[in-house]
Amino acid sequence: MRSDLIKKGHERAPHRSLLKALGVTDSEMNRPFIAVVSAASDYVPGHMHLKQISKAVQDGIRNAGGVPFEFCTIGVCDGIAMNHLGMKYSLCSRELIADSIEVMLTAHPLDGIVFIPNCDKIIPGMIMAAARLNIPAIFVSGGPMNAGRVDGKRIGLSEVFEAVGAVSSGKIPECKLMDYENNACPTCGSCSGMYTANSMNCLTETIGLALPKAGTALAVSSERLRLAKMTGERILELVKQDIKPRDIMTKKAFENALRADMALGCSSNTVLHLTAIAHEAKVDVDLDFIDSISKDTPQICKLNPASEIFIEDLDRAGGIQSVLKELSKTGKIHTDIITVSGTVAERFTNAPEADGTVIHTVENPIRKDGGIAVLRGNLAAEGSVVKQGAVAPEMMVHKGPAKVFNSEEEASEAILGGKISAGDVVVIRYEGPKGGPGMREMLAPTASLAGMGLDKSVALITDGRFSGATRGASIGHVCPEAAAGGLIGLVKDGDMISIDIPNKKLELLVDNAEIEKRKAEFVPLKKELKGYIKRYAQLVTSSAKGAVFED
């Protein structure tokens, strides 16, 4: 066993002495040592209950004859970090999470790992660590929160952000905003729609690193506790069989995950995270591969923020296994590959059939292609990403004048100040991985436009990114970014921009001579940086590569 490095032989007596200081007994020294890596904390709603999940996992580990050792990682709540300096530190926390786990489990070699994430960067950060370490591992997240309710209508966090825009434009009174504030997030767990956290939890189950229902069982359900206990038990079998993350995370598994991604209409951030995870797993997944999957995968679910269907509804309809079962009818799901608990086909055999409402059939999909599209053109030579499943039909093709801003704050001020008109294309730049730095999610401006009723007439493009809670013609990950000399840095107010989502095009309609003149005069905006964010900006690659660090 790997843990023998710290507990076997007479030369390890000092190590055993320290382990006994923890209360480890002589009989436990002969059992598998299992790491329990949790993101538990007291100020992230998705993490506040993870101690309880961890206890159930540890009970399961002991049930199966292992010895659990828990430690915690950092974790940023994107909702709390949104729309201020803190959001610059969200994406870059993903690398810190992966690095810190690598440090802990290399310094203290154990035999298997149970990961307990929830929320946006924690999930991919932990999966990256699992791939890098390649020790038998399994995941069980904290699960999604219940939907909220205002005036008899179910809502999620995105509706609170949109209500801010509605108040600013006079559509609702300020007192009504308090109703949204008090009722949108009624329980612990990851936010209730198909935002980034739930997207990544669902894809963790799809790729085969978590047990069935791990992506959708509610945070407050006893089913979640049973899943945690079963996960703790299951890791001992994975250790016994020596099934490691990279045995599971093959190219075929990534293809399954991407097809589920497209079918579910997941957050556009999944593109950023899956490419980063694939990098760690030594699997070739790029924007061209993702786009090819999107083109021939039907979208069969449309969840909040794109509709009034929530994760809790998907769970009741059969969850991810029912989605995979339906997708398998296209012949494009790899059903014979392994997961942490049998083959893909074995896991979905007894799942409910598609109900036609929450999970559409492949014969009657919501759309014939996937929920995410990759756009290219002179404005995005290396690619850009849009959650096309949440774009209004009238905005799938759009041409309009640019309103250019060099930060999210400038754009938000203009939007709330009534300076954006129907037909405009809002350009937010210097928010990329290097230029931000940190590639902030920008839910506030998109939600404000939606709350003001402009989501069906105004587009946004950015070298930053958008929240999974964003809806509308919001095109992110524009690459190359402005700080790297990308064309987005040369756009001027009034320039016409053409967006053609069906044909995957994003173009600046300025003649080449003028573009070359601007390039000759271009000086990228420089920011004074310090601390970790400065080191991050020096090391991070482009969004097209998943914003991973340079090798």
Coordinates of C-alpha atoms in Angstrom, one line a residue, residues 211-549:
L211 CA -21.8 7.3 -7.7
P212 CA -25.1 7.7 -9.5
K213 CA -27.3 10.5 -8.2
A214 CA -24.2 12.3 -6.7
G215 CA -24.7 15.1 -9.2
T216 CA -28.4 15.9 -8.3
A217 CA -29.5 14.5 -4.9
L218 CA -30.4 17.5 -2.8
A219 CA -28.0 18.8 -0.1
V220 CA -30.6 18.6 2.6
S221 CA -31.8 15.1 1.7
S222 CA -31.0 11.9 3.6
E223 CA -30.2 10.4 0.2
R224 CA -27.2 12.7 0.1
L225 CA -26.0 11.3 3.5
R226 CA -26.4 7.7 2.3
L227 CA -24.5 8.5 -0.9
A228 CA -21.7 9.9 1.3
K229 CA -21.6 6.8 3.4
M230 CA -21.7 4.5 0.3
T231 CA -18.9 6.6 -1.3
G232 CA -16.7 6.1 1.8
E233 CA -17.3 2.3 1.5
R234 CA -16.7 2.3 -2.2
I235 CA -13.2 3.9 -2.0
L236 CA -11.9 0.7 -0.3
E237 CA -13.0 -1.4 -3.2
L238 CA -11.2 1.0 -5.6
V239 CA -8.1 0.8 -3.6
K240 CA -8.3 -3.0 -3.6
Q241 CA -8.8 -3.1 -7.4
D242 CA -6.2 -0.3 -7.9
I243 CA -8.6 1.7 -10.1
K244 CA -7.2 5.1 -10.5
P245 CA -8.6 8.4 -11.9
R246 CA -6.8 8.3 -15.2
D247 CA -8.1 4.7 -15.7
I248 CA -11.5 6.3 -15.7
M249 CA -10.8 9.7 -17.3
T250 CA -10.1 8.5 -20.8
K251 CA -10.9 10.3 -24.0
K252 CA -14.1 8.3 -24.3
A253 CA -15.1 9.4 -20.7
F254 CA -14.5 13.1 -21.6
E255 CA -16.6 12.6 -24.8
N256 CA -19.4 11.3 -22.6
A257 CA -19.1 14.2 -20.2
L258 CA -19.1 16.7 -23.1
R259 CA -22.2 15.1 -24.6
A260 CA -24.0 15.3 -21.2
D261 CA -22.7 18.9 -21.0
M262 CA -24.4 19.8 -24.3
A263 CA -27.5 17.8 -23.5
L264 CA -28.0 19.5 -20.2
G265 CA -27.3 23.1 -21.3
C266 CA -24.5 23.4 -18.7
S267 CA -22.5 26.6 -17.8
S268 CA -20.1 27.8 -20.4
N269 CA -17.4 27.6 -17.6
T270 CA -17.4 23.8 -18.1
V271 CA -15.4 24.4 -21.3
L272 CA -12.7 26.2 -19.2
H273 CA -12.7 23.5 -16.6
L274 CA -12.9 20.4 -18.7
T275 CA -10.0 21.5 -20.8
A276 CA -7.9 22.1 -17.7
I277 CA -8.9 18.7 -16.2
A278 CA -8.1 17.0 -19.5
H279 CA -4.6 18.7 -19.4
E280 CA -4.0 17.1 -16.0
A281 CA -5.3 13.8 -17.2
K282 CA -3.1 13.8 -20.3
V283 CA -6.1 13.7 -22.6
D284 CA -6.3 15.8 -25.7
V285 CA -9.5 18.0 -25.4
D286 CA -9.5 21.3 -27.2
L287 CA -12.1 23.8 -28.4
D288 CA -12.3 22.1 -31.8
F289 CA -13.1 18.8 -30.2
I290 CA -15.7 20.4 -27.9
D291 CA -17.3 22.2 -30.9
S292 CA -17.5 18.9 -32.8
I293 CA -19.4 17.3 -29.9
S294 CA -21.7 20.3 -29.7
K295 CA -22.6 20.1 -33.3
D296 CA -24.2 16.6 -33.1
T297 CA -25.4 16.3 -29.6
P298 CA -29.1 17.3 -29.0
Q299 CA -29.9 19.5 -26.0
I300 CA -32.6 17.6 -24.1
C301 CA -32.7 19.6 -20.8
K302 CA -33.2 23.3 -20.2
L303 CA -32.8 24.3 -16.6
N304 CA -32.8 27.5 -14.6
P305 CA -31.6 30.2 -15.5
A306 CA -32.8 29.3 -19.0
S307 CA -36.1 28.0 -17.7
E308 CA -38.2 27.5 -14.5
I309 CA -36.9 23.9 -14.2
F310 CA -34.4 23.3 -11.4
I311 CA -31.9 20.7 -10.4
E312 CA -34.4 19.3 -7.9
D313 CA -36.7 18.5 -10.9
L314 CA -33.9 16.8 -12.8
D315 CA -33.2 14.7 -9.7
R316 CA -36.8 13.6 -9.5
A317 CA -36.9 12.8 -13.2
G318 CA -34.0 10.4 -12.8
G319 CA -31.0 12.7 -12.8
I320 CA -27.8 12.2 -14.8
Q321 CA -28.3 8.5 -15.4
S322 CA -31.7 9.1 -17.1
V323 CA -30.0 11.7 -19.3
L324 CA -27.2 9.3 -20.3
K325 CA -29.8 6.6 -20.9
E326 CA -31.7 8.8 -23.3
L327 CA -28.5 10.0 -25.0
S328 CA -27.3 6.5 -25.5
K329 CA -30.2 6.0 -27.9
T330 CA -28.2 8.2 -30.4
G331 CA -25.4 5.6 -30.3
K332 CA -22.9 8.3 -29.3
I333 CA -22.4 7.4 -25.6
H334 CA -19.6 5.1 -24.7
T335 CA -21.5 2.6 -22.6
D336 CA -18.8 0.0 -22.0
I337 CA -16.2 2.1 -20.2
I338 CA -15.5 1.8 -16.5
T339 CA -16.6 4.2 -13.7
V340 CA -16.1 4.1 -9.9
S341 CA -19.0 1.7 -9.8
G342 CA -19.3 -0.5 -12.9
T343 CA -19.7 0.4 -16.5
V344 CA -21.7 3.4 -17.8
A345 CA -24.4 1.0 -19.1
E346 CA -24.6 -0.9 -15.9
R347 CA -25.2 2.4 -14.0
F348 CA -28.1 3.7 -16.1
T349 CA -29.9 0.3 -16.9
N350 CA -32.6 0.8 -14.2
A351 CA -32.8 4.6 -14.5
P352 CA -36.3 6.1 -15.4
E353 CA -37.0 6.8 -19.1
A354 CA -37.0 10.4 -20.2
D355 CA -40.2 12.1 -19.0
G356 CA -40.5 14.4 -22.0
T357 CA -40.7 17.5 -19.9
V358 CA -37.7 17.8 -17.7
I359 CA -35.7 15.4 -19.9
H360 CA -36.8 15.5 -23.5
T361 CA -36.4 12.6 -25.8
V362 CA -33.7 12.6 -28.5
E363 CA -36.5 12.4 -31.1
N364 CA -38.0 15.6 -29.7
P365 CA -35.1 17.6 -28.3
I366 CA -35.1 21.3 -27.2
R367 CA -32.6 21.9 -29.9
K368 CA -30.8 19.6 -32.3
D369 CA -27.3 20.7 -31.3
G370 CA -25.7 21.3 -27.9
G371 CA -26.3 24.0 -25.3
I372 CA -22.8 25.5 -25.7
A373 CA -21.3 26.9 -28.9
V374 CA -17.7 27.8 -29.8
L375 CA -17.6 31.0 -32.0
R376 CA -14.6 32.1 -34.1
G377 CA -13.8 35.0 -36.3
N378 CA -11.4 37.9 -36.5
L379 CA -12.6 39.0 -33.0
A380 CA -12.0 35.5 -31.6
A381 CA -9.2 33.9 -33.7
E382 CA -8.6 31.3 -31.0
G383 CA -12.2 30.9 -30.0
S384 CA -15.0 32.2 -27.7
V385 CA -17.8 30.5 -25.9
V386 CA -21.5 31.1 -25.5
K387 CA -24.3 29.2 -23.7
Q388 CA -26.5 29.2 -26.7
G389 CA -29.1 27.2 -25.0
A390 CA -29.9 30.2 -22.8
V391 CA -29.9 32.8 -25.7
A392 CA -33.2 34.3 -26.8
P393 CA -34.1 33.3 -30.5
E394 CA -34.0 36.9 -31.6
M395 CA -30.4 37.3 -30.4
M396 CA -29.0 34.2 -32.2
V397 CA -28.0 36.5 -35.0
H398 CA -27.2 40.1 -34.1
K399 CA -25.3 43.1 -35.5
G400 CA -24.8 46.3 -33.5
P401 CA -22.5 49.1 -32.4
A402 CA -19.9 48.5 -29.7
K403 CA -20.0 50.1 -26.3
V404 CA -16.5 49.5 -25.0
F405 CA -15.4 49.2 -21.3
N406 CA -12.1 48.3 -19.8
S407 CA -13.5 46.7 -16.7
E408 CA -16.7 45.1 -15.3
E409 CA -17.2 48.0 -13.0
E410 CA -17.3 50.5 -15.9
A411 CA -19.8 48.4 -17.7
S412 CA -22.0 47.9 -14.7
E413 CA -22.1 51.6 -14.0
A414 CA -23.1 52.3 -17.6
I415 CA -25.8 49.6 -17.6
L416 CA -27.4 50.7 -14.3
G417 CA -27.0 54.3 -15.4
G418 CA -29.2 53.7 -18.4
K419 CA -26.4 54.3 -20.9
I420 CA -26.9 51.1 -22.9
S421 CA -29.6 51.0 -25.6
A422 CA -31.4 48.2 -27.5
G423 CA -29.2 46.9 -30.3
D424 CA -25.8 47.7 -28.5
V425 CA -23.0 45.2 -28.2
V426 CA -21.4 45.7 -24.8
V427 CA -17.6 44.9 -24.9
I428 CA -15.9 44.3 -21.6
R429 CA -12.1 43.7 -21.9
Y430 CA -9.0 43.4 -19.8
E431 CA -10.9 40.8 -17.8
G432 CA -9.1 37.7 -19.2
P433 CA -6.9 35.3 -17.3
K434 CA -3.8 37.6 -17.6
G435 CA -5.5 41.0 -18.1
G436 CA -8.0 40.8 -15.2
P437 CA -6.1 39.0 -13.9
G438 CA -8.2 36.1 -12.9
M439 CA -10.9 36.1 -15.6
R440 CA -13.8 37.3 -13.5
E441 CA -17.3 35.9 -13.9
M442 CA -19.6 38.8 -14.7
L443 CA -23.1 37.9 -13.6
A444 CA -23.9 41.4 -12.4
P445 CA -23.9 43.2 -15.8
T446 CA -25.7 40.3 -17.6
A447 CA -28.3 40.0 -14.9
S448 CA -28.8 43.7 -14.8
L449 CA -29.6 43.8 -18.5
A450 CA -32.0 40.8 -18.1
G451 CA -33.7 42.6 -15.1
M452 CA -34.0 45.7 -17.2
G453 CA -35.6 43.7 -20.1
L454 CA -32.6 44.2 -22.4
D455 CA -31.5 40.6 -22.6
K456 CA -33.4 40.2 -25.9
S457 CA -31.9 43.2 -27.6
V458 CA -28.3 43.7 -26.2
A459 CA -25.3 41.4 -26.5
L460 CA -22.2 41.2 -24.4
I461 CA -18.8 40.0 -25.4
T462 CA -15.7 39.7 -23.1
D463 CA -12.3 38.2 -22.7
G464 CA -13.5 37.4 -19.2
R465 CA -16.2 34.9 -18.5
F466 CA -19.8 34.7 -17.4
S467 CA -21.5 32.9 -14.5
G468 CA -23.4 29.7 -15.1
A469 CA -26.4 31.8 -13.8
T470 CA -26.0 34.1 -16.9
R471 CA -28.6 34.0 -19.7
G472 CA -28.7 36.0 -22.9
A473 CA -26.3 36.6 -25.8
S474 CA -23.3 36.7 -23.5
I475 CA -20.1 35.6 -25.3
G476 CA -17.1 35.0 -23.1
H477 CA -13.6 33.5 -23.2
V478 CA -12.8 35.7 -26.3
C479 CA -9.3 34.7 -27.1
P480 CA -6.7 36.2 -27.6
E481 CA -7.5 38.5 -24.8
A482 CA -6.9 42.2 -24.8
A483 CA -3.8 42.0 -22.5
A484 CA -2.2 39.5 -25.0
G485 CA -2.8 41.8 -28.0
G486 CA -6.1 40.3 -29.1
L487 CA -8.4 42.2 -31.5
I488 CA -10.8 42.8 -28.7
G489 CA -8.3 45.4 -27.3
L490 CA -8.6 47.4 -30.6
V491 CA -12.4 47.8 -30.6
K492 CA -13.7 51.4 -30.4
D493 CA -17.1 52.8 -29.5
G494 CA -19.4 52.6 -32.4
D495 CA -17.6 49.9 -34.3
M496 CA -20.1 47.4 -35.7
I497 CA -19.9 43.8 -34.4
S498 CA -21.5 40.8 -36.0
I499 CA -22.6 37.8 -33.9
D500 CA -23.9 34.7 -35.8
I501 CA -24.3 31.9 -33.3
P502 CA -25.8 29.4 -35.7
N503 CA -22.8 29.8 -38.0
K504 CA -20.3 30.1 -35.1
K505 CA -19.1 33.5 -36.1
L506 CA -17.9 36.6 -34.1
E507 CA -16.6 39.4 -36.3
L508 CA -15.4 43.0 -35.9
L509 CA -16.7 44.8 -39.0
V510 CA -13.8 47.1 -39.5
D511 CA -11.6 47.0 -42.7
N512 CA -8.2 45.5 -42.5
A513 CA -6.3 48.7 -43.2
E514 CA -7.9 50.3 -40.1
I515 CA -7.2 47.3 -38.0
E516 CA -3.5 47.3 -39.0
K517 CA -3.3 51.0 -38.2
R518 CA -4.8 50.4 -34.7
K519 CA -2.4 47.4 -34.1
A520 CA 0.6 49.7 -34.9
E521 CA -0.6 52.2 -32.3
F522 CA -1.8 49.7 -29.7
V523 CA -0.4 49.7 -26.1
P524 CA -2.1 47.2 -23.8
L525 CA -3.4 48.5 -20.5
K526 CA -1.1 47.6 -17.6
K527 CA -2.2 47.1 -14.0
E528 CA -0.2 47.3 -10.8
L529 CA -0.3 43.9 -9.2
K530 CA 1.1 42.3 -6.1
G531 CA 1.0 39.0 -4.2
Y532 CA -0.5 35.8 -5.6
I533 CA -2.5 37.5 -8.3
K534 CA 0.8 38.9 -9.8
R535 CA 2.4 35.4 -9.9
Y536 CA -0.9 34.0 -11.3
A537 CA -0.8 36.6 -14.2
Q538 CA 2.8 35.6 -15.0
L539 CA 2.1 31.9 -15.2
V540 CA -1.5 31.5 -16.5
T541 CA -2.2 30.5 -20.2
S542 CA -5.1 31.5 -22.3
S543 CA -8.7 30.6 -21.8
A544 CA -8.5 28.4 -24.9
K545 CA -6.1 26.2 -23.0
G546 CA -8.3 26.1 -19.9
A547 CA -6.4 28.9 -18.1
V548 CA -3.9 26.4 -16.7
F549 CA -0.4 27.3 -15.7

